[in-house]
Each structure stands twice: as structure tokens, then as C-alpha cells.
mmCIF file of C-alpha atoms in Angstrom:
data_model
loop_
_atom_site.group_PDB
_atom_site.id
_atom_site.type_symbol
_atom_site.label_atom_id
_atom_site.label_comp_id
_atom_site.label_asym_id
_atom_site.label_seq_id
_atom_site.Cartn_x
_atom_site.Cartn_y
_atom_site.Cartn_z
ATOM 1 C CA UNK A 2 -15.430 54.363 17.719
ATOM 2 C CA UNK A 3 -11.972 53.413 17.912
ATOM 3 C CA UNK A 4 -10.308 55.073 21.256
ATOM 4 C CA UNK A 5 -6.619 54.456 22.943
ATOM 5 C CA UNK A 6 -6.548 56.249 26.147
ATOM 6 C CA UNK A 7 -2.340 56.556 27.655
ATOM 7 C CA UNK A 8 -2.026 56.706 31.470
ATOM 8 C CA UNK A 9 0.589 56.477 33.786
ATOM 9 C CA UNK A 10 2.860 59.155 33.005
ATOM 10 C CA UNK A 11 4.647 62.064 35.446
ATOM 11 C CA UNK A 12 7.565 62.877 36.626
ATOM 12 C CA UNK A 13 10.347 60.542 37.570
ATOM 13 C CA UNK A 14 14.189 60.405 38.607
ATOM 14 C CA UNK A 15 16.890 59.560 36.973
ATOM 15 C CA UNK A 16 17.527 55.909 36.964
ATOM 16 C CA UNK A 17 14.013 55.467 38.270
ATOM 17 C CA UNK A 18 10.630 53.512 36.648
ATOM 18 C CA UNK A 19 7.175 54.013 35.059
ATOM 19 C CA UNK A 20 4.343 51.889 33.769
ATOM 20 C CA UNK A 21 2.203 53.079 30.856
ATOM 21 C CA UNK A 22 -0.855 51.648 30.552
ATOM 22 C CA UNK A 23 -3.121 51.943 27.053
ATOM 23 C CA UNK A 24 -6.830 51.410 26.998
ATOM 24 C CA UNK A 25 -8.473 50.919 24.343
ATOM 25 C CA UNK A 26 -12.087 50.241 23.276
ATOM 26 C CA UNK A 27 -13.915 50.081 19.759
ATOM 27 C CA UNK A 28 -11.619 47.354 18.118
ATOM 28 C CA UNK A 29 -10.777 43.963 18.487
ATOM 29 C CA UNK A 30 -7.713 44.663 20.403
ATOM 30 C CA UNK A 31 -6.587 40.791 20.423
ATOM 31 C CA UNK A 32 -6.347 40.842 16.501
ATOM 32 C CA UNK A 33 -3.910 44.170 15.801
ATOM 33 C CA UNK A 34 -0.229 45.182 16.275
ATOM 34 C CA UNK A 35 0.290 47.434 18.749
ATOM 35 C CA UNK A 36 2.817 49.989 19.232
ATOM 36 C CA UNK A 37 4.560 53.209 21.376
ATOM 37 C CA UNK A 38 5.783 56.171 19.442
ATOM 38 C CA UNK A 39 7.413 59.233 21.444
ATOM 39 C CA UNK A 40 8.265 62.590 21.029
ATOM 40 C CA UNK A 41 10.641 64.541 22.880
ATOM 41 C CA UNK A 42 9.605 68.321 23.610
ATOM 42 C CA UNK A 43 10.200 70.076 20.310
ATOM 43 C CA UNK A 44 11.562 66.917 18.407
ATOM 44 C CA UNK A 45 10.027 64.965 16.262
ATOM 45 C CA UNK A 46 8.397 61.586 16.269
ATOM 46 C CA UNK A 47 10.390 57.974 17.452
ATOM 47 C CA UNK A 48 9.134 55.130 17.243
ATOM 48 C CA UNK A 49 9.865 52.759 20.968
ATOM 49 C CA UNK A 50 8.433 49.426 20.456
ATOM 50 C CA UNK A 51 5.656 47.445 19.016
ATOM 51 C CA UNK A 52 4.200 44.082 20.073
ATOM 52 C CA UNK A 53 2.510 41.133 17.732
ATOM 53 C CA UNK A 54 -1.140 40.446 18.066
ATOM 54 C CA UNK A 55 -0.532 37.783 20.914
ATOM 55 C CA UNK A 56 3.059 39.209 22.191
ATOM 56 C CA UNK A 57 4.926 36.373 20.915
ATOM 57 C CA UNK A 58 7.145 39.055 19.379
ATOM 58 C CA UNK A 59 8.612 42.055 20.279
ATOM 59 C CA UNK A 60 10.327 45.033 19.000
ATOM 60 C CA UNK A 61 12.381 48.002 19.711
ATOM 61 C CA UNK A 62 14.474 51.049 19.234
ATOM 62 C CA UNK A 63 18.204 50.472 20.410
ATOM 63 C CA UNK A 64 18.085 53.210 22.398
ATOM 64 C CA UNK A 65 15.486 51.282 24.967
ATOM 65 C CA UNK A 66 16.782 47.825 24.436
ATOM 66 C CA UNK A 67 17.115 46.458 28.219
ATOM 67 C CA UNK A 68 15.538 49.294 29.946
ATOM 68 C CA UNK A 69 12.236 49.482 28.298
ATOM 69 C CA UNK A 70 9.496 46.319 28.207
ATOM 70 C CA UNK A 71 6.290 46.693 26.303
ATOM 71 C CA UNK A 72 3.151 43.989 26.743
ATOM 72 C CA UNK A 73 -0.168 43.333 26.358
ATOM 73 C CA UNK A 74 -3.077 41.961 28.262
ATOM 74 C CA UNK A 75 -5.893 40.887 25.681
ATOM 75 C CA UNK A 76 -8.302 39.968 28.477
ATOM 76 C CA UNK A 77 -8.063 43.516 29.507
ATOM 77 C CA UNK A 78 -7.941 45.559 25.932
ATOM 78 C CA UNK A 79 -4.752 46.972 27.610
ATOM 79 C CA UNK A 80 -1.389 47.296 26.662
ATOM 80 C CA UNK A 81 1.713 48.613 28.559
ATOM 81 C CA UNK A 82 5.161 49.862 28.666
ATOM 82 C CA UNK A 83 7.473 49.106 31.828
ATOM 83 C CA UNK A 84 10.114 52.230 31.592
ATOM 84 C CA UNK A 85 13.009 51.349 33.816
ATOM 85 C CA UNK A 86 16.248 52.967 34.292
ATOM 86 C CA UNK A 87 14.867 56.352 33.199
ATOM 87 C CA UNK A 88 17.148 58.835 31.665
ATOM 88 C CA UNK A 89 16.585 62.687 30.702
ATOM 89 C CA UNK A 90 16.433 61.682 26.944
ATOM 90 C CA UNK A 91 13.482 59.640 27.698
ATOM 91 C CA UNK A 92 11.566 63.161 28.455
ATOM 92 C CA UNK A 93 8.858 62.901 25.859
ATOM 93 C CA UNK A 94 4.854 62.581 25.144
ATOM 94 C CA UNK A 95 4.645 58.844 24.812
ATOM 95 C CA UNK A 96 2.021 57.705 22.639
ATOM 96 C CA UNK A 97 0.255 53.953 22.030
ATOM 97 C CA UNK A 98 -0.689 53.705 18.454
ATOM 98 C CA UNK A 99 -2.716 50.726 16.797
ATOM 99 C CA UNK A 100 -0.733 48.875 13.547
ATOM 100 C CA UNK A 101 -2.626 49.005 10.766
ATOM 101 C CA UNK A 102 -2.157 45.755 9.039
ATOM 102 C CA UNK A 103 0.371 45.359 6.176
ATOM 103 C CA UNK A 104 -1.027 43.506 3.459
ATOM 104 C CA UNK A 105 0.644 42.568 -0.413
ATOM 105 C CA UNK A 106 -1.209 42.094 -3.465
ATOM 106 C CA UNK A 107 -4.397 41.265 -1.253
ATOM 107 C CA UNK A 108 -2.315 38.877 1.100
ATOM 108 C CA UNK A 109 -1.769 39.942 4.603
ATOM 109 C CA UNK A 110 2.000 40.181 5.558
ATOM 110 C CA UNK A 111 1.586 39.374 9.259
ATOM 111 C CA UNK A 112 2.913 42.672 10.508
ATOM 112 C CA UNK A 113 1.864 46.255 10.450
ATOM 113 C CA UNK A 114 2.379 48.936 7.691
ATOM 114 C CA UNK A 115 1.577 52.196 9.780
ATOM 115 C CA UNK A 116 -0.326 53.532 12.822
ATOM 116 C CA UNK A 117 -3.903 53.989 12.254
ATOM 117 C CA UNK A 118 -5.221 55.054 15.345
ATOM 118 C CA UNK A 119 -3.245 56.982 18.111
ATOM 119 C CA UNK A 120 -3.888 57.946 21.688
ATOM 120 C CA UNK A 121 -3.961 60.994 23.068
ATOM 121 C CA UNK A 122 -0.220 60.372 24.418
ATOM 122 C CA UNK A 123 0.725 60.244 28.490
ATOM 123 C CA UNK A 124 4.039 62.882 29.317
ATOM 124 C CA UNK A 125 6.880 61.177 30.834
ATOM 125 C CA UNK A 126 9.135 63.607 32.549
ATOM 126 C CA UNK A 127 12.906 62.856 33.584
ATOM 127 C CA UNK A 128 14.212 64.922 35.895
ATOM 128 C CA UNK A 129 15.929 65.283 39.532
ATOM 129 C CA UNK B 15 18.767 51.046 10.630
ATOM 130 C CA UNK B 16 17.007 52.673 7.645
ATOM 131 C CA UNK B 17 17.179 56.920 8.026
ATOM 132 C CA UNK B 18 14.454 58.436 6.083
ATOM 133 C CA UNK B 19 15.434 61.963 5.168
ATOM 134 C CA UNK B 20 12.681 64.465 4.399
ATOM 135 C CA UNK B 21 12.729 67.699 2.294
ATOM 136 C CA UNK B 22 12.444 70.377 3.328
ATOM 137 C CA UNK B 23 12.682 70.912 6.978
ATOM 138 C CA UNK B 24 10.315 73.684 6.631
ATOM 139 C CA UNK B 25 8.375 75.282 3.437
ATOM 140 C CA UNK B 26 5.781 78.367 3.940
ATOM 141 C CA UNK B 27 3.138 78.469 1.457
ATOM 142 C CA UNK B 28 -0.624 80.156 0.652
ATOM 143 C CA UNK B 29 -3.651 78.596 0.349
ATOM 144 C CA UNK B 30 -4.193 76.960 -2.854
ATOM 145 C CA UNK B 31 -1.095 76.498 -3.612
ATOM 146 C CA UNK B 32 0.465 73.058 -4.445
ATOM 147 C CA UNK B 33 2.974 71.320 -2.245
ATOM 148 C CA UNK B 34 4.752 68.789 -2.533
ATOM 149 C CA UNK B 35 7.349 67.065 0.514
ATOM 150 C CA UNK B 36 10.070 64.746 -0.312
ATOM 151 C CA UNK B 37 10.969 61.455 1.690
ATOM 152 C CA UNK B 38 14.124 59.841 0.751
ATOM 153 C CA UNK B 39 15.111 56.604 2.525
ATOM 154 C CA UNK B 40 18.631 55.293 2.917
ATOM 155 C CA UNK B 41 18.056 51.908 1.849
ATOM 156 C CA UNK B 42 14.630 49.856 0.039
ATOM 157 C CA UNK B 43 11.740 49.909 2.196
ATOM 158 C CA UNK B 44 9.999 47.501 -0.408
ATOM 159 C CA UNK B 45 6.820 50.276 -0.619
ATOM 160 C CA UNK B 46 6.239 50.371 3.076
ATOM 161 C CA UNK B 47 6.031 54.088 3.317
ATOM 162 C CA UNK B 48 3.648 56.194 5.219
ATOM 163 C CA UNK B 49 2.980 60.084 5.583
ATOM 164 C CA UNK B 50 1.361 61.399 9.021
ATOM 165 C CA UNK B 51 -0.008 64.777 9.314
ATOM 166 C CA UNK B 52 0.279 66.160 13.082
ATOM 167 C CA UNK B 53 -0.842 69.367 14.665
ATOM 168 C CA UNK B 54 0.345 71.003 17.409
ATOM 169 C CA UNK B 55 -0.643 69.699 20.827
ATOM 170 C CA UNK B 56 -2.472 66.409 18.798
ATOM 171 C CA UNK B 57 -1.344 63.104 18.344
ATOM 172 C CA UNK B 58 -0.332 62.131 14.848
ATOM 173 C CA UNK B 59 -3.131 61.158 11.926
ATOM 174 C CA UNK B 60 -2.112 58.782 9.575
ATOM 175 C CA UNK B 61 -2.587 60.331 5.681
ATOM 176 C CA UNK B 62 -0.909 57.703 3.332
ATOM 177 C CA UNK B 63 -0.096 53.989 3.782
ATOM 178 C CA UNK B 64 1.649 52.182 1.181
ATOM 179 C CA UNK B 65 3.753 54.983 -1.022
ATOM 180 C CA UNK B 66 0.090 56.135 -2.156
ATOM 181 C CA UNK B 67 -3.333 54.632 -0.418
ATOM 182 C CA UNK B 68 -4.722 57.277 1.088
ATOM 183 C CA UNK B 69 -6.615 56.722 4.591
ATOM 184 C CA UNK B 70 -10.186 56.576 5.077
ATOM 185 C CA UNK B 71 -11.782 59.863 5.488
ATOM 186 C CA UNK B 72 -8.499 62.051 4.026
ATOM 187 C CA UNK B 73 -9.537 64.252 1.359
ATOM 188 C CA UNK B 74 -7.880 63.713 -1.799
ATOM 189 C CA UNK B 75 -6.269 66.371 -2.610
ATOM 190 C CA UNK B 76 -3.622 64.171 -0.514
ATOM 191 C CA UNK B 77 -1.245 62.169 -2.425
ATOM 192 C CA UNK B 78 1.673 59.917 -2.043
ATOM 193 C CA UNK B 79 3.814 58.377 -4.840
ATOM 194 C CA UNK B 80 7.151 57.236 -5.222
ATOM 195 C CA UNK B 81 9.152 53.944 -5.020
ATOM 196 C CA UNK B 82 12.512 52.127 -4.024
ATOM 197 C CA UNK B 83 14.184 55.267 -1.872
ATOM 198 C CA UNK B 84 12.267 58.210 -2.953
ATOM 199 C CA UNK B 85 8.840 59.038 -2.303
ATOM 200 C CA UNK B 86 6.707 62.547 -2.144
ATOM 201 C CA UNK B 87 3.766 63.430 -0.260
ATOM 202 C CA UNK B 88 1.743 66.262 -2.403
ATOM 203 C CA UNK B 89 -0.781 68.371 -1.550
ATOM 204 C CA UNK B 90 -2.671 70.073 -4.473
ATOM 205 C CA UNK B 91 -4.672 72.851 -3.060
ATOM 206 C CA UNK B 92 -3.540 73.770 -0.108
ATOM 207 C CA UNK B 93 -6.580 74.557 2.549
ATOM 208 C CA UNK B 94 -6.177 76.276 5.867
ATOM 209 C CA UNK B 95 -6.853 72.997 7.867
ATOM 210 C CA UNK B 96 -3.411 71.933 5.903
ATOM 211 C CA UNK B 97 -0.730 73.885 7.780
ATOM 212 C CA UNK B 98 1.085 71.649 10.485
ATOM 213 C CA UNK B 99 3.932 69.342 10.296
ATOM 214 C CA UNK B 100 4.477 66.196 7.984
ATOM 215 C CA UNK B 101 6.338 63.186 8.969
ATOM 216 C CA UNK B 102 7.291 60.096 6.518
ATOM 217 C CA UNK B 103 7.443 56.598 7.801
ATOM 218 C CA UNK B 104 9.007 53.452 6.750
ATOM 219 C CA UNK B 105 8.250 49.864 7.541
ATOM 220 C CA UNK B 106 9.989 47.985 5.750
ATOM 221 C CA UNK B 107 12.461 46.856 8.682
ATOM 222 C CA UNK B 108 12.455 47.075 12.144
ATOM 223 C CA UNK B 109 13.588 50.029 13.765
ATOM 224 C CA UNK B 110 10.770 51.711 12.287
ATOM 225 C CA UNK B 111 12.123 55.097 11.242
ATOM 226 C CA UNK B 112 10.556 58.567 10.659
ATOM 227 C CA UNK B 113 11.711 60.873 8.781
ATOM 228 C CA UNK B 114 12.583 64.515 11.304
ATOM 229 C CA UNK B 115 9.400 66.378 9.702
ATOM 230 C CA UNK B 116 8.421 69.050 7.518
ATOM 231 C CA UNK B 117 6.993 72.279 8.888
ATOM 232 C CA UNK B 118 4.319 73.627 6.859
ATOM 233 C CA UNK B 119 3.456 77.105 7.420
ATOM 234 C CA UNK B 120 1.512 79.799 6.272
ATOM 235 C CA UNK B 121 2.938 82.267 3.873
#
């Protein structure tokens, strides 16, 4: 069974730092596109950051660029998000979400079409 | 960035009725268009990949078609387990965009 299990979240200052950790068991983690997706309290869903199969590449929404860093530890199953310079805005259930690969015409694109499989999420809180 | 605008915001309907929610992307997405179903307090589950392939283990009276900037999610008999909120996705270029959800209540 395919499980991603968010930690790491709680309450932090303004200007302040997090690290989200993702575990996740049941897949070959090494071999998929993973990705965070948030949602603010009553919004809907954004999409943070995703990371290739071996973290060669990276990702992300503008509105993280510089503050946010998302990796990956394949020895470990795990992946991560380093939230630095934390603002209100970032207030949100942050979840880590598997890429489902993207393929065309029976060839596979290299990068992800949509999230498969989803954690539970971890809440990140902003506040003084 | 590609903004994927979904219709509309909200729509109340009964069970067994047909529904159908409207995606509409600001540029080509070249087919990479996906439709999540979430419920509240739950993390997203992916319906649709692809404008139409529907996920493992989704009942199919879950449907996706469309192409270049306009694509629908339908539902064709609406069942109780049905009434949460519906987001569009597109893939085609990175940001990946959602659309800002459709609220699907009961009637």
C-alpha cells in the first residue's frame, strides 16, 4: 500500500523556519516525481514545488522562490521542504504528493502529469 | 503562468442528477489536464489524468473530455459519496496551476 506520511509542521514566527519531512513506504520512491501542494485555511489548492526522480531538477511557485527549498533523500524514502523566511500567507495544510508519470502515445515524457497519491498533509502556522 | 479558470464556483444538485464542471485554461496545456475530487478535512484524490483517463478504482460515471483550453469534468449520476469540491489541474508548464474549485453541494 502506497502511504506518504507529512511531519514537521506547527507554529512559527514571522520571518522564522520549518522542515517538512515526507515518509513514504509502498513505492519505489527513487523512481517518481515528487511534489508539495498547499492549501491555505478556506482557499483552495497551490501547488509549492516538485523535485525530479534524483533531484537534479527543481521546481517552484514564485511566490516561494528563495525562501522555500524542497529535497529528497532516496536512501531514506524521504523527502523534505526547508521553509525559511516564513510569512502569514504561508499559513496552510502542506501536503507531499507523489507525480504520477506523464507519458505520450505510450512514451514516457520524463515528468509528471498529476498527483496520484497524497499525504495526509502537516499544518504550518504563521503567526506572532 | 497558465490560470485555469473553473465553472462554476459552486453548483447544488440532487442525487442522480448529471453534472458537469468546466475548466478553461488561459493558454494550451497540450492535454495535460487533471480533475481532483477533495473532501473536507482529506487530502485531495486524483479522478482524471490526461483530459479523460480516469484513475484506477474511480467509478465511471466520472468523466473528463475536452482539449486545447477547455475541458469538463462530468458526473452522470450523481451519488451521495459525490458532494465535495472539484479542482482542475494543468501540467503542461511549470507553475503547475489549479483551477480555485467547484463546490458541489447537495440540493
Amino acid at each position: 500500500e502506497v502511504q506518504l506520511v507529512e511531519s514537521g509542521g506547527g507554529l512559527a514566527q514571522p520571518g522564522g523556519s520549518l522542515r517538512l519531512s515526507c515518509a513514504v513506504s509502498g513505492f519505489t520512491f527513487s523512481t517518481y516525481w515528487m511534489g508539495w501542494v498547499r492549501q491555505g485555511p478556506g482557499k483552495g489548492l497551490e501547488w509549492v514545488a516538485n523535485i525530479k526522480q534524483d533531484g537534479s531538477e527543481k521546481y517552484y511557485v514564485d511566490s516561494v522562490k528563495g525562501r522555500f527549498t524542497i529535497s529528497r533523500d532516496n536512501t531514506k524514502n524521504s523527502l523534505y521542504l526547508q521553509l525559511n523566511s516564513l510569512r502569514a500567507e504561508d499559513t496552510a495544510v502542506y501536503y507531499c504528493a507523489r507525480g504520477q508519470p506523464a507519458s505520450y502515445n505510450g512514451v514516457l515524457t520524463g515528468f509528471c502529469d498529476a498527483f496520484d497519491s497524497w499525504g495526509q498533509g502537516t499544518v504550518v502556522t504563521v503567526s506572532s | 503562468d497558465i490560470q485555469m479558470t473553473q465553472s462554476p464556483s459552486s453548483v447544488s444538485a440532487s442525487v442522480g442528477d448529471r453534472v458537469t464542471i468546466t475548466c478553461r485554461a488561459s493558454h494550451g496545456i497540450n492535454n495535460w489536464l487533471a480533475w481532483y475530487q477533495q473532501k473536507p478535512g482529506k487530502a485531495p484524490k486524483l479522478l482524471i489524468y490526461t483530459v479523460s483517463s480516469l484513475q484506477s478504482g474511480v467509478p465511471s460515471r466520472f468523466s473528463g473530455s475536452g482539449s486545447g483550453t477547455e475541458f469538463t469534468l462530468t458526473i452522470s449520476s450523481l451519488q451521495p459519496e459525490d458532494f465535495a469540491t472539484y479542482y482542475c489541474q494543468q501540467a503542461g508548464s511549470f507553475p503547475i496551476t489549479f483551477g480555485q474549485g467547484t463546490r458541489l453541494e447537495n440540493k
